[in-house]
Every structure is written in structure tokens, then in C-alpha cells.
């Protein structure tokens, strides 16, 4: 299923999307597959699948550490693609690849897009690829039916929001804070005003990520956003609990609580 | 005139950064363009470079080194004599003046050897701005003196204990800080790296080196130098020297750090032994794995210990305008000693790489040829590390 289709369906049902993020390969490929299954069962609508990168400069400490763990254990791009395919086989929700640009560039844009599609991903988010530099990738992605999602931030001026929205297929990613990824206790005070501004300008659904750490924030955002992405909080929970007694219930119930908060 | 409007040197350069930083680099580019046209800004910068930083630095004929090597005439461009002991002050004065013009109240910087950190802390102190410097813990260990200097200048040194704990990781942390405090903060990048407009702007601020050399050589020799040699990590002192001469026939050599040797894989020779890729906002040459993960660099010189390099250098490598070679830790240490003993000048370990290459080639060059080495910094900061290693 494409991301576009997902949001069309959610709109019809009057629902909001919950898209969890995982660093693929942390702590192992098998764990990623299991975690994705648990999240789908708990009701998540799709997954953001992070490719571990050595220099994740848009990420805070939690995802940095998680990427480092995956890389130290010998995780590679080939293993990443294989894990994606494995998750695809065992789940039916859309898989969105999240990667920094250098691994894509190194493999070659077209090859990367082709292999993503073959592995079953339907979309990609590249946080260090702004619209100015995105045309070659957008072309390769389109040719391989990969949707590309661009990001906008609180300090993004209107004309840039429009530009990013035009290039985006699937949804527009609203970065809730000026800052790196990471769970935060409180979101910025002007977040709802800013979200309204972005929604007014965008034709795509607008999904909020960065800093969303729990049900309280999901509830705050539900009326203004089409969905939320929860990354660091889940990566951290998975890291602390995976493999321990009752971990599936723990991770599952966190996802359920997030969805209930947006219901 | 390079770069293009999109910040490209040929295919290299660009702006590969998170959207949150795009407004900041666009604002910076506007401010820089405005400053460049503003005679008042130019006058002010020139005055500070002269009265405060001690420019012009001298072009010194290295008589005993020339005699010892028995070939080409060797001149040293004495950036080690600039205030704070390296060429870095040329850029930090320019950028801090610009930050002030943009109304930014907070300055951040990364540093490897500590020279850029000290130069930023100095300029920030001079203009009363708050300054935070990110520095890898490995570099804090081997450049302890510069940490004390920065603290004395009122800057806060933020230790970075991630990855290789060196320059690359310090840049990552500085970028993360910038993303977070983008409205109040200007990031003073210390080399010709990073997203557009940094490679162009830092080059322009450093090109005072080449302009002075051109005038000075003309005075002493009646012509331009035949050959110019400078060390290249990110490559700001080299770009500063080379840029004025790009359209002349002068030969240019950039000297990278071969570390323990290129075959061992422990080096920082990005242009000599790396491949194309994207790091810290620009497409350039990198040390990376087949998967596009960034590899750790190695060099005895903390200022060269970086797995990337400036996009304009990548472009000159491709066009063949500049030749790039690499020199091992061992040879750099020998040159460090040689220059100290023969000329009474203790070079920075970074600059010693350039000297080492000239030691190798000068004997084979005719006596009428002139060579200018950019002596980018002084070596006081390296004494402890050299004593530990030899």
C-alpha cells in the first residue's frame, strides 16, 4: 500500500495516523521484524524504517546511540534491505525508509530506489536533502514508484513550505521543534499555530514528528495534524525492554495508548 | 566565477542540510553578499586584520632550508605570526563581524587542533559575543594548551565524546546545536567545508593570504611564485593561498595527511585515497565504506584529522588545476624538527606536512625556481604530543 492510499483511507474513516520509527538492526534484524509485527498488531498504521548512519546529524542522543549499536553489530545496507523485505512479508502496512543522503548517493540514486522498491518500501524520507538538491533523487524515486516525503520546520517560511509540499508525495513531515530528534516533555507553545499555518499551505496531509514522546502530546496534536511519528521514545522503550519478559505487551500497549490518545 | 548560484564548484558543493538550517544559510548568504558590497564592512575588516591580527604577515626567505636542500628557493608565508598563531583569525574576524551585522548574539564553532577554536573565541571576546566551542575528547587530550586558551578567552569548551572523538564529531555536534538554536546563533565554520555559502565565504576571507603573497613575491622577485604548497585537511589555508593564483600558470600542490601510511587505511588523505560523497552539507571527497558510512580519519596533526575536504579542492582535483599528495606522520614529524633546527621556526604539525613535501621535492627543482609554503600555524600547541610520540 502507498502512503497516499493510507491517508486516503484514514481520512474516510476520520482517523489519524500513528507511524512509529525504528532504527533497523537495533539490536538485530530479527528484533526489527518482531517489533514491527508487534506494532502493526497494536494498531500502528505504517512504519518508518531508519537506515543506521555513522553521522546522523539531525538526530539526538537516543537515535544516535541506536544507530551506533546497529553499526557496531555489523549492520549493512544489504542487511537493511533484506530486513525490510522480511518485515514486508510479515506485515501489510506501508513501510517508509528513512535515510541520510550519503548511503543513497554512494549506491547510486536509481539503484537505491530500485532496491527499496524491490524490498517493499513505498516511500523515503531523507532529512539532509532539502528541495534545492532533491531533483535527481525525486526523478529516480518516481521512476521506481517510491514516494518522497519532505520536511518543514517551525522556521520554514511560507514559500518554502509550498515548495516542499509540491515535491512531497504521500505526506508533508512537520518537524515540531527547531532541534534534533528526541523525546521531549513539552512541545513548543506555538506548535498548534504553526501547524495550522503549514496545513493551510499544504495540499498533502501533514504529519508531526521530532519530540513527540507520549499520549499526552499525541492528544494535543490530534486536531491539527493528520498523524504523528514517534521515534526516540519507542526506540528507547524497545531498547530497554526487547527480549525481556513481557516486552511485547509493553511495546504494544504503548502504541495502543498513542492511538487511543488520537482517537 | 565559482561557485555557481547554487553553491557548486563543478559538480561539488551544494547544500545538503536539514530544512531547519535552510533559512539560516540563506540569511547568511544574503548577509555575506551585502557585506561584500559594503565598503564600510571591508574597511572595518581590513582595519581589524591590520591592527588586531597583525597583517600583513611576512613572506620569509628560508635561506638555511634552501641551502640544506640544495634546490629551489623556498619562501615561508608566515601565517604562524598572525594573532592567535595561525591563519584561522582571518576567517573568524570576518565571520564574527558578519554575525554581529546579522544581530546574532551567540557564536558556536568546532575545532580540531584548537586553533580555529582559539581564533573564534578571540574574535568573540573582541566583539563581546558569547562563544561555545565543540571539541572531540581525543583532541582535548592532545591539544590541552588550546583548551586553556579558549577558556581564558571566555569561551565554553564542550567536550564531544562520540565516534572518533575528533573534528568530524565536533562538527556533528556543532550542527546539532545550530539546528536547535538557529535563531540566535551563528555557526563559525573553520574551514572551506560545509553547505554553501561557507566554502565560498571562508575562501574569500582566507584569500588575503594569496593576495599578500602575490604582492610580496612581486617585490622580492619581480614575479609570481613558480610553485605553492599548503597542507589540506578541510583546506582553508590552501584555498586562501591558491585562490589568487588559480588563473595563473603557477603550480600548486595540496598536501594531505597519509597518517601511518595509505596502505594501512589509517590516514586522512581524502582527495588522494577517498571517493565522492556527501558529508556536513557538501558533495566532495570523503573517506567512506562501500555502504557510504563515514570512516574514521587518522593523522598526527589534529587539524588534518578529518574524513572530508572542501568541495573546491575536489573540483581542482578533478580539473587537475591543483595536484594533491599525501605525507605520513613520520615525515611530518621529521620536517617539524628540521624547520625548527634550521630556521628557528617551530611549525604546527599541520603545516609540517607541507614542509615535508617540499623537503622531498625541492632538491630536484632548479635553483632559480621559487616555492612558497603556507606556514599556516605555529607549533607550540604540538610540543607535548611530539614529545609523547618521539
XYZ file of C-alpha atoms in Angstrom:
653
model
C 0.000 0.000 0.000
C 1.244 3.504 -0.766
C 1.331 6.269 1.820
C -1.096 8.264 -0.294
C -3.592 5.403 -0.165
C -3.105 5.012 3.575
C -4.065 8.619 4.214
C -6.983 8.474 1.839
C -8.348 5.538 3.830
C -7.726 7.214 7.183
C -9.483 10.346 6.021
C -12.538 8.355 5.053
C -12.614 6.735 8.486
C -11.910 10.041 10.239
C -8.756 8.638 11.811
C -5.265 9.910 12.486
C -2.081 8.051 11.589
C 0.421 6.703 14.050
C 3.747 5.999 12.376
C 6.370 4.542 14.696
C 10.061 4.852 13.835
C 12.622 2.123 14.378
C 16.333 2.006 13.719
C 16.547 -1.122 11.612
C 19.023 -3.641 13.009
C 18.967 -2.375 16.599
C 19.523 -4.667 18.382
C 19.213 -7.120 15.463
C 17.403 -7.751 12.183
C 15.210 -10.361 13.856
C 14.248 -7.870 16.565
C 13.210 -5.287 13.968
C 10.924 -7.817 12.302
C 9.346 -8.791 15.622
C 8.960 -5.184 16.761
C 7.257 -4.217 13.507
C 4.821 -7.104 13.885
C 4.025 -6.099 17.449
C 3.400 -2.526 16.364
C 1.140 -3.493 13.498
C -0.844 -5.750 15.791
C -1.208 -2.883 18.272
C -2.694 -0.753 15.503
C 0.178 1.322 14.056
C -0.680 2.464 10.530
C 2.762 2.257 8.973
C 6.434 2.240 9.941
C 9.379 4.485 9.420
C 12.417 2.260 8.927
C 15.682 4.038 9.774
C 18.883 3.060 7.993
C 21.661 3.328 10.593
C 24.193 6.001 9.602
C 27.557 6.867 11.097
C 26.881 10.620 11.271
C 23.167 11.203 11.895
C 23.289 14.968 12.332
C 19.543 15.534 12.538
C 19.274 13.030 15.377
C 19.525 13.412 19.115
C 21.304 11.078 21.574
C 18.718 8.242 21.533
C 18.761 7.583 17.779
C 22.497 8.308 17.572
C 23.146 5.586 20.128
C 20.702 3.244 18.449
C 22.378 3.713 15.029
C 25.762 3.178 16.624
C 24.595 -0.096 18.211
C 23.333 -1.366 14.865
C 26.530 -0.392 13.041
C 28.766 -1.868 15.723
C 26.916 -5.152 15.377
C 27.900 -5.195 11.700
C 24.673 -3.980 10.135
C 24.958 -3.041 6.434
C 22.787 -1.552 3.686
C 22.343 -5.040 2.219
C 21.114 -6.333 5.574
C 18.842 -3.311 5.865
C 17.173 -4.102 2.545
C 16.869 -7.760 3.475
C 15.245 -6.838 6.787
C 12.803 -4.519 5.014
C 11.784 -7.376 2.738
C 11.355 -9.634 5.745
C 9.127 -7.088 7.516
C 7.175 -6.610 4.287
C 6.481 -10.333 4.146
C 5.125 -10.425 7.687
C 3.132 -7.194 7.790
C 0.803 -5.351 5.456
C 1.164 -1.691 6.425
C 3.252 0.807 4.391
C 6.992 0.906 5.070
C 8.760 4.247 4.779
C 12.537 4.260 4.510
C 14.356 6.943 6.472
C 17.960 7.502 5.472
C 20.625 10.169 5.271
C 21.641 11.030 1.748
C 25.187 9.681 1.561
C 24.313 5.944 1.578
C 21.800 6.669 -1.203
C 24.328 8.686 -3.187
C 27.022 6.085 -2.703
C 24.885 3.244 -4.042
C 23.553 5.387 -6.875
C 20.157 7.056 -6.729
C 18.445 4.806 -9.218
C 19.835 1.562 -7.806
C 18.884 2.613 -4.295
C 15.323 3.490 -5.312
C 15.003 0.255 -7.256
C 16.239 -1.857 -4.369
C 13.999 -0.036 -1.889
C 11.014 -0.759 -4.085
C 12.057 -4.378 -4.504
C 12.342 -4.729 -0.729
C 8.783 -3.463 -0.357
C 9.246 0.110 0.864
C 6.794 2.562 -0.650
C 8.348 5.866 0.401
C 11.528 7.552 1.586
C 12.426 10.396 3.939
C 15.891 11.931 3.548
C 16.400 14.539 6.272
C 19.537 16.121 4.787
C 18.094 16.525 1.301
C 16.314 19.904 1.008
C 14.209 20.750 -2.086
C 17.164 22.628 -3.663
C 19.143 19.412 -4.029
C 16.299 16.951 -4.431
C 15.573 16.837 -8.150
C 17.878 13.948 -9.109
C 16.528 11.823 -6.259
C 12.911 12.791 -6.964
C 13.355 11.620 -10.540
C 14.875 8.273 -9.526
C 12.227 7.754 -6.857
C 9.367 8.495 -9.222
C 10.702 6.091 -11.801
C 10.631 3.367 -9.192
C 7.287 4.339 -7.670
C 8.856 5.435 -4.392
C 7.091 8.357 -2.737
C 9.326 11.059 -1.258
C 8.418 12.947 1.878
C 9.992 16.326 2.565
C 10.341 18.049 5.917
C 9.418 21.525 7.059
C 10.225 23.142 10.401
C 8.795 25.912 12.603
C 11.165 28.426 10.994
C 10.393 27.401 7.403
C 8.945 30.412 5.563
C 5.664 30.036 3.658
C 7.211 29.896 0.199
C 9.469 27.038 1.246
C 6.559 25.147 2.807
C 4.777 25.379 -0.534
C 7.887 24.200 -2.390
C 8.394 21.201 -0.062
C 4.718 20.317 -0.269
C 4.784 20.409 -4.053
C 7.699 17.981 -4.125
C 6.237 15.680 -1.480
C 4.174 12.682 -2.336
C 2.370 10.899 0.488
C 2.569 13.478 3.258
C 4.479 16.520 4.430
C 6.630 15.969 7.523
C 6.317 18.757 10.072
C 9.314 18.925 12.417
C 7.767 20.084 15.691
C 10.810 21.857 17.096
C 13.913 23.629 15.871
C 16.251 20.923 17.012
C 17.262 17.305 16.639
C 15.120 14.211 17.178
C 14.483 13.096 20.726
C 11.663 12.687 23.207
C 10.723 15.958 24.883
C 8.492 16.613 27.844
C 6.807 19.595 26.249
C 6.289 20.702 22.674
C 6.815 24.361 21.696
C 3.994 26.645 22.829
C 3.240 27.911 19.332
C 3.107 24.457 17.767
C -0.631 24.482 17.026
C -0.483 27.910 15.367
C 2.466 26.802 13.294
C 0.750 23.573 12.332
C -2.326 25.491 11.234
C -0.117 27.684 9.064
C 1.520 24.675 7.422
C -1.788 22.883 6.913
C -3.264 25.943 5.279
C -0.383 25.998 2.790
C -0.058 22.260 2.135
C -2.079 20.058 -0.152
C -0.618 16.891 1.374
C -1.569 15.516 4.776
C 0.713 16.959 7.477
C 2.329 14.566 9.939
C 4.219 15.743 13.017
C 7.492 14.233 14.153
C 10.516 15.077 16.371
C 9.892 15.370 20.068
C 6.574 13.507 20.255
C 7.132 11.300 23.279
C 3.769 10.038 24.514
C -0.038 10.013 24.521
C -0.308 13.488 26.062
C 1.376 15.094 23.054
C -0.437 12.900 20.568
C -3.696 14.118 22.093
C -2.575 17.745 21.853
C -1.780 17.328 18.155
C -4.715 15.220 17.022
C -6.961 18.048 15.875
C -4.341 19.856 13.833
C -2.211 17.021 12.424
C -3.070 14.128 10.145
C -0.823 11.914 12.146
C 2.245 11.674 14.353
C 5.594 9.960 14.126
C 7.031 8.616 17.356
C 10.728 7.777 17.180
C 13.084 8.225 20.097
C 10.523 7.295 22.771
C 9.847 3.979 21.035
C 13.470 3.297 20.154
C 14.292 3.819 23.796
C 11.443 1.613 25.014
C 12.363 -1.134 22.553
C 15.995 -0.915 23.599
C 15.182 -1.179 27.288
C 12.578 -3.897 27.040
C 13.223 -6.058 23.956
C 13.803 -9.688 24.834
C 12.831 -9.218 28.470
C 9.754 -10.814 29.971
C 6.535 -9.185 28.760
C 8.254 -6.902 26.210
C 5.647 -7.414 23.511
C 2.897 -6.317 25.844
C 4.885 -3.306 26.948
C 5.655 -2.074 23.427
C 2.175 -2.980 22.192
C 0.373 -1.143 24.954
C 2.482 1.998 24.428
C 1.428 2.003 20.777
C -2.188 1.373 21.737
C -2.168 4.262 24.181
C -0.808 6.590 21.497
C -3.551 5.560 19.106
C -6.255 5.892 21.739
C -4.988 9.399 22.524
C -5.633 10.386 18.913
C -8.981 8.636 18.648
C 33.301 32.857 -11.080
C 32.843 29.864 -8.831
C 30.786 28.753 -7.081
C 27.559 28.913 -9.083
C 24.427 30.442 -7.579
C 23.581 27.039 -6.188
C 26.937 26.834 -4.470
C 28.508 24.368 -6.888
C 32.132 24.047 -7.920
C 31.576 21.870 -10.946
C 29.571 19.012 -9.509
C 30.887 19.597 -5.964
C 29.477 21.638 -3.089
C 25.780 22.355 -2.678
C 23.665 22.472 0.475
C 22.773 19.056 1.887
C 21.358 20.054 5.252
C 18.175 19.650 7.291
C 15.386 22.056 6.349
C 15.649 23.772 9.754
C 19.026 25.159 8.706
C 18.000 26.312 5.238
C 16.645 29.696 6.387
C 19.886 30.242 8.311
C 22.210 29.573 5.371
C 20.012 31.644 3.066
C 20.119 34.504 5.574
C 23.880 34.096 5.839
C 24.329 34.173 2.094
C 22.272 37.362 1.836
C 24.200 38.981 4.677
C 27.514 37.973 3.163
C 26.583 39.319 -0.275
C 25.551 42.586 1.297
C 28.742 42.820 3.368
C 30.869 42.094 0.319
C 29.397 45.102 -1.483
C 29.602 47.319 1.591
C 32.793 49.431 1.624
C 32.334 50.053 5.344
C 32.411 46.328 6.139
C 35.504 45.895 4.012
C 37.244 48.851 5.659
C 36.403 47.585 9.103
C 37.616 44.047 8.395
C 40.830 45.327 6.807
C 41.486 47.542 9.818
C 40.974 44.666 12.268
C 43.190 42.384 10.201
C 45.913 45.007 10.291
C 45.735 46.461 13.796
C 44.431 43.462 15.677
C 45.579 40.387 13.770
C 48.939 41.799 12.673
C 48.563 41.566 8.907
C 50.208 41.509 6.501
C 52.207 38.526 7.724
C 55.719 38.358 6.318
C 56.946 36.323 3.391
C 60.218 34.971 4.669
C 63.052 33.555 2.574
C 64.089 30.306 4.273
C 67.782 30.605 3.475
C 69.172 27.742 5.511
C 66.435 25.327 4.490
C 67.019 26.280 0.843
C 70.779 25.735 1.225
C 70.267 22.465 3.047
C 68.012 21.073 0.345
C 70.150 22.497 -2.461
C 67.381 23.192 -4.958
C 64.549 25.675 -5.409
C 64.357 28.901 -3.393
C 61.943 28.353 -0.516
C 59.767 31.070 0.985
C 57.514 30.723 4.000
C 54.258 32.638 4.223
C 54.283 33.303 7.938
C 50.665 32.781 8.987
C 52.115 31.494 12.253
C 52.845 35.135 13.047
C 49.212 36.203 12.813
C 47.398 36.840 16.092
C 46.484 33.560 17.855
C 49.239 31.790 15.918
C 47.532 30.636 12.736
C 45.659 31.756 9.628
C 42.343 30.945 11.327
C 41.902 34.510 12.617
C 41.401 35.821 9.034
C 38.174 33.880 8.800
C 36.882 34.236 12.352
C 37.189 38.036 12.353
C 35.230 38.144 9.100
C 32.529 35.780 10.294
C 32.128 37.326 13.721
C 31.750 40.778 12.141
C 29.116 39.256 9.883
C 27.346 37.584 12.824
C 27.224 40.946 14.549
C 25.737 42.535 11.430
C 23.063 39.793 11.387
C 22.196 40.511 15.016
C 23.285 37.087 16.286
C 24.265 37.048 19.934
C 25.713 33.588 20.247
C 28.676 32.106 18.400
C 29.435 28.423 18.084
C 32.373 26.697 16.460
C 34.005 23.321 16.085
C 37.696 22.780 16.479
C 40.201 20.019 15.831
C 43.668 21.235 16.717
C 42.104 24.015 18.699
C 43.468 26.793 16.503
C 40.100 27.603 14.976
C 38.503 27.368 18.416
C 41.026 29.812 19.837
C 40.615 32.171 16.871
C 36.820 32.090 17.232
C 36.982 32.594 20.995
C 39.346 35.515 20.367
C 37.089 37.252 17.857
C 34.055 36.607 20.068
C 35.869 38.121 23.063
C 36.925 41.115 20.987
C 33.304 41.843 19.997
C 31.668 40.766 23.248
C 29.735 37.753 21.958
C 29.014 34.525 23.796
C 31.060 31.633 22.417
C 30.787 27.843 22.648
C 33.388 25.599 21.038
C 32.789 21.898 20.331
C 35.887 19.744 20.556
C 36.418 15.978 20.478
C 37.764 14.474 23.689
C 40.720 12.934 21.829
C 41.655 16.424 20.600
C 41.113 17.887 24.074
C 43.682 15.397 25.290
C 46.308 16.147 22.654
C 45.729 19.914 22.456
C 45.302 20.731 26.130
C 47.002 24.111 25.859
C 44.456 25.379 23.373
C 41.625 24.303 25.673
C 43.090 26.513 28.399
C 43.461 29.381 25.955
C 39.815 29.166 24.863
C 38.629 29.077 28.453
C 40.789 32.032 29.343
C 39.209 33.899 26.432
C 35.817 33.341 27.998
C 34.579 30.559 25.711
C 32.968 27.357 26.893
C 34.615 24.216 25.521
C 32.024 21.472 25.039
C 33.684 18.014 25.013
C 32.367 15.660 22.319
C 32.670 12.002 23.195
C 31.225 10.358 20.112
C 32.613 8.393 17.173
C 36.327 9.028 16.840
C 36.109 11.928 19.328
C 37.787 14.250 16.824
C 36.943 17.018 14.342
C 34.187 15.238 12.389
C 32.260 14.517 15.577
C 32.778 18.070 16.825
C 31.224 19.359 13.574
C 28.240 16.994 14.005
C 27.623 18.368 17.499
C 28.035 21.974 16.379
C 25.473 21.394 13.618
C 23.071 19.859 16.153
C 23.496 22.905 18.376
C 22.904 25.177 15.392
C 19.702 23.344 14.417
C 18.478 23.841 17.972
C 19.476 27.499 18.437
C 19.295 28.604 14.841
C 17.516 31.891 15.544
C 20.100 33.331 17.938
C 23.241 31.599 16.814
C 25.841 31.934 14.097
C 27.978 28.886 13.388
C 31.537 29.925 12.561
C 32.795 27.044 10.419
C 36.580 26.965 10.434
C 37.361 25.636 7.011
C 36.235 25.696 3.383
C 33.726 22.927 4.131
C 30.018 22.776 4.989
C 26.987 23.880 2.987
C 27.044 26.841 0.618
C 27.897 29.713 1.281
C 30.575 28.546 3.749
C 33.150 27.141 1.289
C 32.987 30.363 -0.731
C 32.873 32.711 2.237
C 35.720 31.086 4.179
C 37.818 31.005 0.994
C 37.179 34.704 0.419
C 38.144 35.611 3.988
C 41.300 33.487 3.726
C 42.283 34.699 0.267
C 44.029 37.639 1.916
C 46.934 35.150 2.230
C 47.314 34.745 -1.531
C 46.796 38.415 -2.273
C 49.613 39.332 0.108
C 51.901 36.655 -1.334
C 51.301 37.960 -4.833
C 52.358 41.491 -3.850
C 55.248 40.316 -1.672
C 56.698 37.950 -4.298
C 56.486 40.659 -6.875
C 58.540 42.900 -4.582
C 61.278 40.391 -3.766
C 61.433 38.506 -7.029
C 59.618 40.572 -9.619
C 57.277 37.722 -10.462
C 54.790 35.254 -9.075
C 55.934 32.094 -7.315
C 56.533 29.053 -9.541
C 55.108 26.611 -7.026
C 52.881 26.868 -3.969
C 52.486 24.174 -1.352
C 49.987 24.019 1.519
C 48.552 21.356 3.794
C 44.939 20.277 3.262
C 42.562 18.944 5.871
C 39.362 20.866 5.231
C 41.695 23.036 3.188
C 41.221 26.674 4.220
C 44.841 27.810 4.321
C 45.456 26.115 0.976
C 42.406 27.735 -0.645
C 43.462 31.039 0.902
C 46.854 30.807 -0.750
C 45.807 29.227 -4.048
C 42.693 31.202 -4.907
C 44.501 34.346 -6.116
C 46.661 32.257 -8.452
C 44.059 29.912 -9.915
C 44.102 31.720 -13.261
C 47.907 31.979 -13.476
C 50.464 29.388 -14.551
C 51.787 28.854 -11.023
C 51.869 25.217 -9.917
C 50.010 24.251 -6.755
C 50.242 21.247 -4.509
C 47.896 20.377 -1.645
C 49.433 18.068 0.946
C 47.161 15.701 2.825
C 47.925 13.556 5.842
C 48.896 9.974 4.976
C 48.904 9.145 8.691
C 50.530 5.806 9.347
C 50.559 5.121 5.595
C 47.879 4.930 2.899
C 48.083 1.144 2.610
C 47.236 0.687 6.286
C 43.998 2.614 5.977
C 44.866 4.884 8.911
C 45.092 8.274 7.223
C 43.205 11.473 6.333
C 44.065 11.565 2.628
C 40.564 12.245 1.374
C 41.487 13.567 -2.069
C 44.350 11.167 -2.664
C 42.618 7.987 -1.499
C 38.929 8.783 -0.906
C 35.793 8.805 -3.053
C 32.905 11.132 -3.840
C 30.238 11.564 -1.200
C 28.239 13.919 0.987
C 29.276 14.993 4.470
C 28.443 18.062 6.551
C 26.337 19.667 3.871
C 28.512 19.369 0.779
C 29.299 16.947 -2.010
C 33.042 16.426 -2.020
C 35.615 13.704 -1.436
C 35.288 11.514 1.654
C 36.730 8.554 3.443
C 33.825 6.129 3.464
C 32.894 2.472 3.380
C 31.229 0.761 0.420
C 27.934 1.436 2.188
C 28.552 5.167 2.417
C 29.267 5.149 6.139
C 31.879 7.744 7.068
C 35.204 6.244 8.113
C 37.428 7.495 10.881
C 40.377 9.543 9.748
C 43.810 9.476 11.282
C 46.612 11.984 11.463
C 49.213 13.047 13.978
C 48.002 16.573 13.184
C 44.630 17.119 14.832
C 43.796 19.857 12.320
C 44.074 17.423 9.389
C 42.282 14.582 11.140
C 39.066 14.866 9.102
C 37.456 12.381 6.674
C 36.134 15.108 4.361
C 37.554 18.075 2.496
C 36.446 21.312 0.853
C 34.352 20.959 -2.335
C 36.503 23.457 -4.217
C 39.519 21.226 -3.641
C 37.524 18.295 -5.034
C 36.837 20.424 -8.093
C 40.506 21.381 -8.583
C 41.486 17.752 -8.209
C 39.032 16.838 -10.948
C 40.173 19.602 -13.304
C 43.823 18.894 -12.485
C 44.457 22.534 -11.537
C 45.904 21.508 -8.172
C 47.910 18.376 -7.503
C 47.200 16.538 -4.261
C 49.719 14.335 -2.481
C 49.939 12.791 0.981
C 52.695 12.798 3.608
C 52.984 10.371 6.530
C 53.006 11.235 10.240
C 56.634 10.161 10.335
C 57.784 12.510 7.581
C 55.760 15.380 9.023
C 57.483 14.878 12.388
C 60.908 14.921 10.687
C 60.020 18.173 8.912
C 58.751 19.610 12.203
C 62.215 19.058 13.660
C 64.088 20.140 10.567
C 62.380 23.517 10.268
C 62.830 24.132 13.983
C 66.563 23.407 13.832
C 67.388 25.073 10.515
C 65.218 28.172 10.689
C 64.297 28.641 14.329
C 60.651 28.308 13.388
C 58.514 25.642 15.074
C 55.702 24.860 12.653
C 52.300 23.434 13.511
C 52.204 19.707 12.757
C 49.615 20.508 10.080
C 51.955 22.932 8.303
C 54.838 20.474 8.795
C 53.103 18.248 6.228
C 53.570 20.950 3.583
C 57.176 21.449 4.645
C 57.781 17.690 4.463
C 56.635 17.533 0.861
C 58.897 20.430 -0.099
C 61.802 18.694 1.651
C 61.175 15.823 -0.718
C 60.829 17.719 -3.992
C 62.952 20.864 -3.589
C 66.340 19.159 -4.185
C 65.113 18.035 -7.606
C 63.970 21.516 -8.645
C 66.219 24.068 -10.424
C 67.763 26.738 -8.204
C 66.007 29.583 -9.969
C 62.549 28.204 -9.172
C 60.646 29.719 -6.275
C 58.464 27.797 -3.870
C 56.063 29.309 -1.345
C 54.980 27.156 1.589
C 51.965 28.301 3.550
C 53.205 28.039 7.098
C 49.649 28.021 8.369
C 50.346 27.909 12.086
C 52.858 27.735 14.897
C 53.743 24.515 16.661
C 53.696 25.402 20.359
C 50.420 23.517 20.749
C 52.075 20.342 19.444
C 55.119 20.132 21.709
C 53.615 17.724 24.218
C 52.192 15.451 21.544
C 55.522 15.410 19.670
C 57.392 14.626 22.886
C 54.965 11.786 23.583
C 55.497 10.334 20.104
C 59.267 10.701 19.647
